[in-house]
Coordinates of C-alpha atoms in Angstrom, one line a residue:
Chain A
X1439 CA 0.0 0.0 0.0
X1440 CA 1.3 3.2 -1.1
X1441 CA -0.5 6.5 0.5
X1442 CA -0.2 9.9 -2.4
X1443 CA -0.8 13.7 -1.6
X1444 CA -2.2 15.1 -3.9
X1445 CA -1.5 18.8 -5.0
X1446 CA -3.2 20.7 -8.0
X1447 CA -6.5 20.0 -9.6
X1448 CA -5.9 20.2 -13.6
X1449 CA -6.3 17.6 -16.7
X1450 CA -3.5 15.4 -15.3
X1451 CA -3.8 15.7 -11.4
X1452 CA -7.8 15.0 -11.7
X1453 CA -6.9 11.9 -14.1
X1454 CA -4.1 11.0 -11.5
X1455 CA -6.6 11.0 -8.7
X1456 CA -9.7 9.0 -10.2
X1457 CA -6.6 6.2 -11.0
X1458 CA -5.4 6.3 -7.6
X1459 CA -8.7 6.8 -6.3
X1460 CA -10.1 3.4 -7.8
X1461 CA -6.6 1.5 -7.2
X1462 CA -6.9 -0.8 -3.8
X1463 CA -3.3 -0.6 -3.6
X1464 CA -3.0 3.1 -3.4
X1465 CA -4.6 5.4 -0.8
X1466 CA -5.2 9.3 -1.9
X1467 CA -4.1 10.5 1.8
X1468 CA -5.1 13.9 0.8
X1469 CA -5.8 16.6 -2.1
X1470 CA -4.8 19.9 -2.0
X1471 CA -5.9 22.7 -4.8
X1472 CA -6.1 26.8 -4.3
X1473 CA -9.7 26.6 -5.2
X1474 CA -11.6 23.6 -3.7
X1475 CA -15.1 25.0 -5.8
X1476 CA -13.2 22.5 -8.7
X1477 CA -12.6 19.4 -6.0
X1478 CA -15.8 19.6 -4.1
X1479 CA -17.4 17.2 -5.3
X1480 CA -15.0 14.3 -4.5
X1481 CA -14.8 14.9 -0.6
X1482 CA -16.4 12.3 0.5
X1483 CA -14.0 10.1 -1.4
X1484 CA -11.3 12.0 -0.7
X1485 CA -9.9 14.3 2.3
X1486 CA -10.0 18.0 0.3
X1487 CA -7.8 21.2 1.3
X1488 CA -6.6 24.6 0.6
X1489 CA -4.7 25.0 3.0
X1490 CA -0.6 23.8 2.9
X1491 CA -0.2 23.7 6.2
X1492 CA -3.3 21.4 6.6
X1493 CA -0.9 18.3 5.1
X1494 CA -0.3 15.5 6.9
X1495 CA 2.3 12.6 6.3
X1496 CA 2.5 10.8 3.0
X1497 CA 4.9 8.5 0.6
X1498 CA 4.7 10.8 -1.8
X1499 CA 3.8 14.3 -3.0
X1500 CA 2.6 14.6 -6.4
X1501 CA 2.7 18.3 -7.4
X1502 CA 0.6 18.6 -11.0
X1503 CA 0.0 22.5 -11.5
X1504 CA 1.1 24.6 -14.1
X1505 CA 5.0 24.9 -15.2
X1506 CA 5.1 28.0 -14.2
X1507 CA 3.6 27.1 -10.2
X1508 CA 5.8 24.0 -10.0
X1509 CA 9.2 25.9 -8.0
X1510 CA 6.9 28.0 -6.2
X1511 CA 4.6 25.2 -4.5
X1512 CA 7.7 22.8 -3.9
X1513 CA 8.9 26.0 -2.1
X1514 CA 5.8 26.6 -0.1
X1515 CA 5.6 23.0 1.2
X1516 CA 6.1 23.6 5.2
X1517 CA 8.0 20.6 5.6
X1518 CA 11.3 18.9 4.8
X1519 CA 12.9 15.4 3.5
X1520 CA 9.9 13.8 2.0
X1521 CA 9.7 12.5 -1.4
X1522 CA 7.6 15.7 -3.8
X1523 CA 7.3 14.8 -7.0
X1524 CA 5.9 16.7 -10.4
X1525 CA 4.4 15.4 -13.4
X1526 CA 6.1 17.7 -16.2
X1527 CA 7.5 17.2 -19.2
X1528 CA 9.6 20.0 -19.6
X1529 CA 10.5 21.2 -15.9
X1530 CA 13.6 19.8 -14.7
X1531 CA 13.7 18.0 -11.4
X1532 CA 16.3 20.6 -9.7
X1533 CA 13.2 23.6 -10.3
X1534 CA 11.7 21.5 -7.4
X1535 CA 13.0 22.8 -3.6
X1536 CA 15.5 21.1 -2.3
X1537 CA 14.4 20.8 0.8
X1538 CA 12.6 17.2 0.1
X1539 CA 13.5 14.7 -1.6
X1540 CA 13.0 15.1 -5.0
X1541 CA 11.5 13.0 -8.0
X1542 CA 9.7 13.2 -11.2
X1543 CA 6.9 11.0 -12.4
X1544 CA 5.7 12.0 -15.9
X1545 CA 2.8 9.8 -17.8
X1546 CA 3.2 10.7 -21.1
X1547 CA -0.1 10.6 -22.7
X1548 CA -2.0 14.0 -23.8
X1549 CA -5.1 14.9 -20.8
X1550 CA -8.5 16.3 -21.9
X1551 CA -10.7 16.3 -18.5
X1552 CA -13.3 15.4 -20.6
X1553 CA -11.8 12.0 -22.3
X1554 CA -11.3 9.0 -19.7
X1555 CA -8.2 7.1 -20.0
X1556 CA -6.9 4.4 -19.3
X1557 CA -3.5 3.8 -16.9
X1558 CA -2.6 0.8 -17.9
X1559 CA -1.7 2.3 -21.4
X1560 CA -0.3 5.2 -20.5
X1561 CA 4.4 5.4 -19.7
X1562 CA 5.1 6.5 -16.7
X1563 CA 9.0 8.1 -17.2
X1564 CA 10.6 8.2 -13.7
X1565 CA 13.0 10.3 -12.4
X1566 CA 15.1 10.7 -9.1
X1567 CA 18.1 11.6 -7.2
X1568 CA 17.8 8.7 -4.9
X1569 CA 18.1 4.9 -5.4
X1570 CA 15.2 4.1 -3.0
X1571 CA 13.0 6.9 -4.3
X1572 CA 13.3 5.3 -7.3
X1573 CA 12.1 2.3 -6.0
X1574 CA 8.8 3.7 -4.6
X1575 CA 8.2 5.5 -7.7
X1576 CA 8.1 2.6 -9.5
X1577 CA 6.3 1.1 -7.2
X1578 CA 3.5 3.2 -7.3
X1579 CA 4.0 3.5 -11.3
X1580 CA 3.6 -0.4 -11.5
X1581 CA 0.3 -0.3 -9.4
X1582 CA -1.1 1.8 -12.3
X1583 CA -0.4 -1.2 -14.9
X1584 CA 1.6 0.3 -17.6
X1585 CA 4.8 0.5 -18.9
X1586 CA 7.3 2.2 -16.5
X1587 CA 10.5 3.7 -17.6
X1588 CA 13.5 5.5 -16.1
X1589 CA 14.4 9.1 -18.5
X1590 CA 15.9 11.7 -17.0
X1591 CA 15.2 15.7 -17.6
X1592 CA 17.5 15.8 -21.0
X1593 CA 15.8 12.6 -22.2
X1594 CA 12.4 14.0 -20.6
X1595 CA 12.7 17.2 -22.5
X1596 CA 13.0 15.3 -26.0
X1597 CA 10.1 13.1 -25.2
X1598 CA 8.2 16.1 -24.4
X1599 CA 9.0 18.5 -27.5
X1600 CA 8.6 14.5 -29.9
X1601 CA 4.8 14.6 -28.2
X1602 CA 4.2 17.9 -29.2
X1603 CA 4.8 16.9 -33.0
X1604 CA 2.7 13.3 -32.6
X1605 CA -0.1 14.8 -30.3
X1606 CA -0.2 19.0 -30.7
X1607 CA 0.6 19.3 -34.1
X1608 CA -0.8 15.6 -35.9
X1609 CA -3.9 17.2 -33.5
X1610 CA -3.6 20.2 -35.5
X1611 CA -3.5 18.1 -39.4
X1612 CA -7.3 16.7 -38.1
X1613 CA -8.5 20.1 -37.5
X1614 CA -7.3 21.4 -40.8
X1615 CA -8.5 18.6 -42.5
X1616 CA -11.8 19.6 -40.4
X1617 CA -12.0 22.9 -41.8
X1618 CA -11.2 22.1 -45.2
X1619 CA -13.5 19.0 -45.6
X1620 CA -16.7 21.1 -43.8
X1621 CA -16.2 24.5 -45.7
X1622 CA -16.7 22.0 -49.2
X1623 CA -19.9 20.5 -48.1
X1624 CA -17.9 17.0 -47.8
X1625 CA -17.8 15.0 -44.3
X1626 CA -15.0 14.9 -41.7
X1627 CA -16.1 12.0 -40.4
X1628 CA -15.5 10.0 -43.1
X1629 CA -11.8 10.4 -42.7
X1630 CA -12.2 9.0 -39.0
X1631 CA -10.7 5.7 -40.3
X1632 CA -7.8 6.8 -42.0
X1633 CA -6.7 8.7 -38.8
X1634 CA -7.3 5.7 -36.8
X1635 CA -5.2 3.3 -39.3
X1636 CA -2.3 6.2 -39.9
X1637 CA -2.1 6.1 -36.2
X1638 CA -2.2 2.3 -35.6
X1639 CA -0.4 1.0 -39.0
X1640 CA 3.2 3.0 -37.0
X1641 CA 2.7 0.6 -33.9
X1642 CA 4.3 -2.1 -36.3
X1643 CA 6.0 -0.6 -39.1
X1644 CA 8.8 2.3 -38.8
X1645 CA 7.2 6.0 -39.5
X1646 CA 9.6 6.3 -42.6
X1647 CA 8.1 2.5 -44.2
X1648 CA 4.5 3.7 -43.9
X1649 CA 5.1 6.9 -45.5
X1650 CA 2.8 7.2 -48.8
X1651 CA 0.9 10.1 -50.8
X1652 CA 2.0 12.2 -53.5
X1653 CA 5.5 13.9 -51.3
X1654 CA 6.3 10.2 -51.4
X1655 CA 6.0 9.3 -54.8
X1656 CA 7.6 12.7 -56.0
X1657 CA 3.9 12.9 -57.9
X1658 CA 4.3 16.8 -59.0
X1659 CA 0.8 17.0 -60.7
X1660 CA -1.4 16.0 -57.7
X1661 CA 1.1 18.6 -55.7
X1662 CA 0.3 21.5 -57.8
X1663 CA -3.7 20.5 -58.2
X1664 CA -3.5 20.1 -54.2
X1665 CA -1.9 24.0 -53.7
X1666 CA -4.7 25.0 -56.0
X1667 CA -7.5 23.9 -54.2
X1668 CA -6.4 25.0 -51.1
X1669 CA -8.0 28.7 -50.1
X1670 CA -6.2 29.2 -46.7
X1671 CA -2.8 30.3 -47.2
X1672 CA -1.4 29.3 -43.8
X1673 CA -2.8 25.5 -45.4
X1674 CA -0.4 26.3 -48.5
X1675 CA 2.3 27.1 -46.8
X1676 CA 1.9 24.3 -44.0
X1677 CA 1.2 21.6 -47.1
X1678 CA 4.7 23.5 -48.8
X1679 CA 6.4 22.3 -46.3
X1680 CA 5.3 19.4 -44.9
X1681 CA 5.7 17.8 -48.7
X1682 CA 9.1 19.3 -48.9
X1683 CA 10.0 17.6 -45.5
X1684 CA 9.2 14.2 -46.8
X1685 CA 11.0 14.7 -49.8
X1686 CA 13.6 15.6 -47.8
X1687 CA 13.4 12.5 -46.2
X1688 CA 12.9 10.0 -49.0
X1689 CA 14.9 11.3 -51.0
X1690 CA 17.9 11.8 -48.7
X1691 CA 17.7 8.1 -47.8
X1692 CA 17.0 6.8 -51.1
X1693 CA 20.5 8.4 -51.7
X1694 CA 21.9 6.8 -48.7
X1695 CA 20.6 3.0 -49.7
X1696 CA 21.9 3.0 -53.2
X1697 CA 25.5 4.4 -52.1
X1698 CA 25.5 1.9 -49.8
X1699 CA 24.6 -0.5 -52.7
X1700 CA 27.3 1.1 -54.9
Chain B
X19 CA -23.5 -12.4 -56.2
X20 CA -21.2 -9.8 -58.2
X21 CA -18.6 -10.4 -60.6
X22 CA -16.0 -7.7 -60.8
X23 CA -12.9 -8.0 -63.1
X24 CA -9.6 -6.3 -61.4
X25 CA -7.4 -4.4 -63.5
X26 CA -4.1 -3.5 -61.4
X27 CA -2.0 -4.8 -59.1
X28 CA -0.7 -2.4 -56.7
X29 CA -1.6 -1.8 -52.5
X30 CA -5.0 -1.1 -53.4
X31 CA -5.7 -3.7 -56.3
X32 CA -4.2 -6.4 -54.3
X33 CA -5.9 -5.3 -51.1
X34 CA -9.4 -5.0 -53.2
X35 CA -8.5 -8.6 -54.7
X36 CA -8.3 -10.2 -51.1
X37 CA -11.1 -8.5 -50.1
X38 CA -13.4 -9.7 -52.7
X39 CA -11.6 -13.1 -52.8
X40 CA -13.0 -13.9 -49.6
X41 CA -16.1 -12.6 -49.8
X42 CA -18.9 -15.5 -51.3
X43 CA -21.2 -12.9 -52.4
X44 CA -18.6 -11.2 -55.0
X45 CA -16.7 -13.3 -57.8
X46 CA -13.5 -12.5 -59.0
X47 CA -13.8 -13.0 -62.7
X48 CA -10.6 -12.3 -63.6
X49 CA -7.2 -10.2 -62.2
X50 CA -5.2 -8.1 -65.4
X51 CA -2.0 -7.0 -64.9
X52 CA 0.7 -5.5 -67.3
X53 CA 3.2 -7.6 -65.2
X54 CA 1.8 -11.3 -64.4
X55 CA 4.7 -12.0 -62.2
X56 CA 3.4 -9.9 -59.5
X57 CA -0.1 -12.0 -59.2
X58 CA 0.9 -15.0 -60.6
X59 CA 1.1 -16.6 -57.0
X60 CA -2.5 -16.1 -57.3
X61 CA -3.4 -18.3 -59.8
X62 CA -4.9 -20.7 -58.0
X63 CA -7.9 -18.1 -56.9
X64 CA -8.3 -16.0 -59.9
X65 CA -7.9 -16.4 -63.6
X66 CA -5.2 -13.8 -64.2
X67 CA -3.8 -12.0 -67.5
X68 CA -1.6 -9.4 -69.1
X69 CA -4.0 -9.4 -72.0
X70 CA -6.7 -6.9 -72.6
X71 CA -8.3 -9.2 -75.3
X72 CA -8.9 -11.8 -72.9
X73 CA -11.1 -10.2 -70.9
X74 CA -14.6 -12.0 -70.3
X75 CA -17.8 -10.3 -69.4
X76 CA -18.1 -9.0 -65.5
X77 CA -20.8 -6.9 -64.1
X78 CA -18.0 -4.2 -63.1
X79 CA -14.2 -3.2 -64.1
X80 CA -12.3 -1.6 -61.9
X81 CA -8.9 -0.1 -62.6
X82 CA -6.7 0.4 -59.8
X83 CA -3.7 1.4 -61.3
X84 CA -1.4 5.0 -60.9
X85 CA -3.0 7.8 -61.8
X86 CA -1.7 8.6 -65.1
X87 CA -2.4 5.3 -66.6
X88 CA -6.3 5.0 -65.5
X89 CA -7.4 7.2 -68.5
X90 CA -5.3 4.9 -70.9
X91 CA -6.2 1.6 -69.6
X92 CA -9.8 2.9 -69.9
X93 CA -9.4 3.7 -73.4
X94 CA -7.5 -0.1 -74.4
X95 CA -10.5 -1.8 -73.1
X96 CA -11.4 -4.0 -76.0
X97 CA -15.3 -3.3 -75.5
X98 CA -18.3 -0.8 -74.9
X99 CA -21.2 0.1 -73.0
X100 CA -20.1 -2.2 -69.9
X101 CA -19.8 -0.4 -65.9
X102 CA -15.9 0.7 -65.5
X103 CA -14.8 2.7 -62.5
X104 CA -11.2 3.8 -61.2
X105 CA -10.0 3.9 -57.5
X106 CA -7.5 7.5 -57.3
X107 CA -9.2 10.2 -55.1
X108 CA -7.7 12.9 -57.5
X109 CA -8.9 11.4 -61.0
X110 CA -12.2 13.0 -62.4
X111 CA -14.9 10.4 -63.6
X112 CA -14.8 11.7 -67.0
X113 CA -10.8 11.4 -67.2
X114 CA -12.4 7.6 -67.9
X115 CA -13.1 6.9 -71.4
X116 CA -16.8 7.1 -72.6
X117 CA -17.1 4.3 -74.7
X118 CA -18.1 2.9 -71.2
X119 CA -20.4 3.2 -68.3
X120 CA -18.5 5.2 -65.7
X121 CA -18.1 5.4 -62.4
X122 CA -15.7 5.8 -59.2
X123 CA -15.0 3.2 -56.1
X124 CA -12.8 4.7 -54.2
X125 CA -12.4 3.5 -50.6
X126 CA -10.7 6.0 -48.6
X127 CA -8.0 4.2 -46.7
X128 CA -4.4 4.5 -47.1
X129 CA -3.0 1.1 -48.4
X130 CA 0.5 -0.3 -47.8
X131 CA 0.9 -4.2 -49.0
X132 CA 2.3 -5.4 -45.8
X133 CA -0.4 -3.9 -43.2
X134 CA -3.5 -6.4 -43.1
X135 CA -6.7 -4.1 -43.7
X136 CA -10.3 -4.8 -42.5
X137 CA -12.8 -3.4 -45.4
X138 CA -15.7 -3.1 -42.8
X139 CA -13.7 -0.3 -41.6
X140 CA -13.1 1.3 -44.9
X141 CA -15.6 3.9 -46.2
X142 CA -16.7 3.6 -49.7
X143 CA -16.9 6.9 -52.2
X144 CA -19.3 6.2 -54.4
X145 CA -19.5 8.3 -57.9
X146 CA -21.6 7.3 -61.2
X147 CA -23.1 9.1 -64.2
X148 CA -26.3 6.9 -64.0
X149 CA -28.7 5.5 -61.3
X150 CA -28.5 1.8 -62.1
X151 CA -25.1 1.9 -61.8
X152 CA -24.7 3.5 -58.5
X153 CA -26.7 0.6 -57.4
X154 CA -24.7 -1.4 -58.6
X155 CA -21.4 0.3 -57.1
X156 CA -23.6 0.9 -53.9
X157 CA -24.3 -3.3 -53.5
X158 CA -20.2 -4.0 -54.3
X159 CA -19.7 -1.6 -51.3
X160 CA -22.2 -3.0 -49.2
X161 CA -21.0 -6.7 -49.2
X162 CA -17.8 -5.2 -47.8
X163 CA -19.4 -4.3 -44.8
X164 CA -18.6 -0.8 -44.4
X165 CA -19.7 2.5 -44.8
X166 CA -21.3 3.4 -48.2
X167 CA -21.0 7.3 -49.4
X168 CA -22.0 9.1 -52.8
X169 CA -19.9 11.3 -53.5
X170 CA -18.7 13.7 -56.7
X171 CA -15.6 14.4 -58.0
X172 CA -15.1 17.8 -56.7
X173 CA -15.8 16.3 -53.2
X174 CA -13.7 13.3 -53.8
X175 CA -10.5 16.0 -54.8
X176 CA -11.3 17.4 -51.6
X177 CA -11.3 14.3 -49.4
X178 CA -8.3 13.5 -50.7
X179 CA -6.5 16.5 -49.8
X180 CA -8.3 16.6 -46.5
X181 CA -6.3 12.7 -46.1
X182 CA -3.1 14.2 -47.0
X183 CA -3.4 16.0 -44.1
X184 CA -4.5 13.3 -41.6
X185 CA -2.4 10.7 -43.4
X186 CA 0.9 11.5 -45.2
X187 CA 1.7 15.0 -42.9
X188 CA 0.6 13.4 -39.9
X189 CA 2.9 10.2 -40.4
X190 CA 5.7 13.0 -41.3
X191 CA 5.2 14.3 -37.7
X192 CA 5.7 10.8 -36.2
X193 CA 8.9 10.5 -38.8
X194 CA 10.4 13.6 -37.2
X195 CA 9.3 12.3 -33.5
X196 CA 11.2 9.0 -34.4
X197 CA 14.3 10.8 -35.2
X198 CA 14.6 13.2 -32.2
X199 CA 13.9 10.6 -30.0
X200 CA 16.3 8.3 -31.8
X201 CA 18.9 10.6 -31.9
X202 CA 19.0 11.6 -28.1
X203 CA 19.0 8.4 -26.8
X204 CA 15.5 8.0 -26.3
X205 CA 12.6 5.3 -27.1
X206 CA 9.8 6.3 -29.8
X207 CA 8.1 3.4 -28.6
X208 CA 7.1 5.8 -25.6
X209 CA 4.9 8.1 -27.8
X210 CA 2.9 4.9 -29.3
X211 CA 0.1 4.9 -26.9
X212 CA 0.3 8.7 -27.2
X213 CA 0.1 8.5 -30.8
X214 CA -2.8 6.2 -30.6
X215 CA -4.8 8.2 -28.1
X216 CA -4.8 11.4 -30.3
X217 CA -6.4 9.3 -33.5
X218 CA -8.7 7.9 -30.8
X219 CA -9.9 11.4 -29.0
X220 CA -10.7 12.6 -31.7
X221 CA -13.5 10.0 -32.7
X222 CA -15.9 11.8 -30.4
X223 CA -14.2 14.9 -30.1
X224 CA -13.8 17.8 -32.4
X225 CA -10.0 18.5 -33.4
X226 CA -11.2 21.8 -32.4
X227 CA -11.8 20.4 -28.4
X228 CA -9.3 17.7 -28.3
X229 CA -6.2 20.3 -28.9
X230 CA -4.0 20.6 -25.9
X231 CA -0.2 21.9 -25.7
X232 CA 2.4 25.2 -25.3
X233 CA 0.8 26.7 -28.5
X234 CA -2.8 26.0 -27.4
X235 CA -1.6 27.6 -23.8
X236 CA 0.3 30.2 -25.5
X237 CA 3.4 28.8 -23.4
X238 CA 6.1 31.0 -25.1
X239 CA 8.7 29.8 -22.6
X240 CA 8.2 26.4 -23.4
X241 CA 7.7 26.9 -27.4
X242 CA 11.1 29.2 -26.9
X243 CA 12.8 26.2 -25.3
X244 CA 11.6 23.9 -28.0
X245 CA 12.9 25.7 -30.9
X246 CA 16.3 25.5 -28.9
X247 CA 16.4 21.6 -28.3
X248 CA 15.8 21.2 -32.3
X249 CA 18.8 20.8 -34.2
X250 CA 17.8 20.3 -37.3
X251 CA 15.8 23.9 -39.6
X252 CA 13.5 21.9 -41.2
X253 CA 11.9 20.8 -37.8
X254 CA 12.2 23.9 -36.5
X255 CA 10.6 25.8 -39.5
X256 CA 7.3 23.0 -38.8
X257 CA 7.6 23.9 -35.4
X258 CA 7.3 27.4 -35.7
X259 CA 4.6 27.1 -39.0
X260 CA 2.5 24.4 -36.5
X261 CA 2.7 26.5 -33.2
X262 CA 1.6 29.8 -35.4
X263 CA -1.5 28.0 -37.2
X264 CA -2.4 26.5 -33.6
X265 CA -2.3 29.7 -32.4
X266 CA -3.9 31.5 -35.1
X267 CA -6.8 28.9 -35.2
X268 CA -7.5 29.2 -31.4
X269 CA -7.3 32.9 -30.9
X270 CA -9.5 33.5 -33.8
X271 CA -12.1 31.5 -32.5
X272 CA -11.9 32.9 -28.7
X273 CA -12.1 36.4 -30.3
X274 CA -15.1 35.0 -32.4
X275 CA -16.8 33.7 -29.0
X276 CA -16.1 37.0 -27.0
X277 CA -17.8 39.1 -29.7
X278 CA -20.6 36.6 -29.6
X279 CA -20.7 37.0 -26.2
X280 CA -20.6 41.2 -26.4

């Protein structure tokens, strides 16, 4: 049994609580937010404060607020040599006070509170000074089924700017497609399987094998009929490039194979 | 029962031909291709040829073959007045010859010959000059089990385009996360479930909702520090034209909602 505290109240610390919350090998000891209007509603699962001051003793401290209020909090905490931990892709684990022992425990997944997920799919990327802290991280990561894996904030930092391209900006491809697909009276949703099988063909084959389209097959005519029926000139520029960079990439390894060959 | 003659032997052709293979309510009457070598291991299934003048009578013709040979292998055929449609999202129905009955099946997937497909999943595009033949079309579809869609030309272009999007840019954006994560000594295997989560949120949710990130949050200390861990111009010129149409598209819209709201 492994007891957590708690602190913050957005997409990932609400996720990390109903995961905890429903785990009978992990007690929430407490949960602390600045507002508790947005944790009302789960006090009688879970002991709720505001107050800092108000926490009592716990394995861990899971701080999951805003980049910019992880130092502060970790500097707030009124007490000293217990294991405080934040879930952020791109703060390093020195940011937190050193006061307490210090770890980070990052799921790398993207949260919408809306969406439910589901733990045991989701890597948790560990990170600490100490051996044993190590050990109760994983712990705890273990109890919550997935894939657990030690990265520390260099590695971390790459993982987090890689998601931004797989998750922010493939996120952003649907939503163009969106826009392009409603404004000509065609339907979105029949695209819904291709994103599903673009997504899923990668979890076998190598990004660079499942590449095809016109960039690919250096098929100029479909290009230049493509540029034309795009109105939006951010979407010309964006499709510019984007068929440039697989070029880019073909080509420069099509290069490579044959002078390998040679 | 439906007997369709194949003309064409690439990932779509040969994912069509399996499809249909194993289906008892469609026949394969025969399989054409230019090459037989490429279908000749199945012989046993299909009658196959390299020989226009061979071909018997079928209830439909499809050519599945690159896009600028589908208006000359429409014009070889050695007869008249018989249903022949083409595959390619970005060829008109009248680039067909109109010696025959025209029409379009084009199933809107993107087709690689190693990954297994599952036609149920696979929406149909429908397009035909006259009724009976879009029933015809329409009851080919239906026997694969998935969804069924008329649509024109000038839609079909547009679909297309829209799948370069979801498709070919977004598997450029998991290319580029494979090699920054390979190159600092990091796993892509981490972003999979990421990867897979994004396709899926998006089934229910508009692109519009399910976007998260430093752009979305306006982050410029994160998106400052990202442009600083890329190494290579090219990602860093998608990074900046991503983060900017992220941007662009949610500000927009929260001004548009405000002055709704005034």
């Amino acid at each position: 049994m492994i007891s957590v505290t708690l602190l913050g109240a957005g997409n990932v610390g609400t996720h990390l609580f109903k995961a905890f919350n429903k785990n009978n090998q992990i007690t929430v000891k407490q949960w602390f937010n600045r507002s508790l209007n947005s944790i009302s509603k789960y006090k009688n699962n879970v002991s709720i404060t505001d107050d800092l001051s108000n926490l009592e003793i716990a394995d861990v401290y899971i701080i999951s607020v805003s980049d910019e209020a992880v130092a502060d909090i970790s500097a707030a905490l009124p007490f000293e040599n217990r294991l405080v931990v934040h879930t952020a892709g791109s703060i390093n684990i020195h940011d937190l006070d050193k006061k307490n022992r210090r770890g980070v425990f990052y799921p790398l997944q993207s949260f919408t509170k809306t969406a439910d997920l589901d733990f045991s799919e989701i890597p948790i990327c560990i990170e600490t000074l100490e051996k044993t802290d190590y050990h109760v991280l994983k712990s705890l990561a273990l109890k919550l089924g997935g894939p657990v894996k030690k990265v520390n904030s260099d590695q971390r930092k790459i993982l987090h700017l890689a998601a931004v391209f797989v998750n922010n900006f493939t996120n952003q491809m649907y939503r163009i497609a969106h826009e392009i697909t409603e404004s000509e009276a065609t339907e979105f949703d029949l695209l819904k399987p291709l994103i599903l099988e673009t997504a899923n063909k990668i979890q076998d084959l190598s990004p660079y094998m499942a590449q095809t389209g016109p960039a690919r097959r250096n098929d100029l005519k479909t290009i230049k009929n493509h540029l034309k029926l795009l109105k939006n000139e951010e979407h010309q520029e964006i499709y510019k490039l984007m068929t440039r960079s697989i070029q880019n990439t073909h080509v420069a390894s099509t290069r490579a194979t044959r002078s390998k060959k040679n």
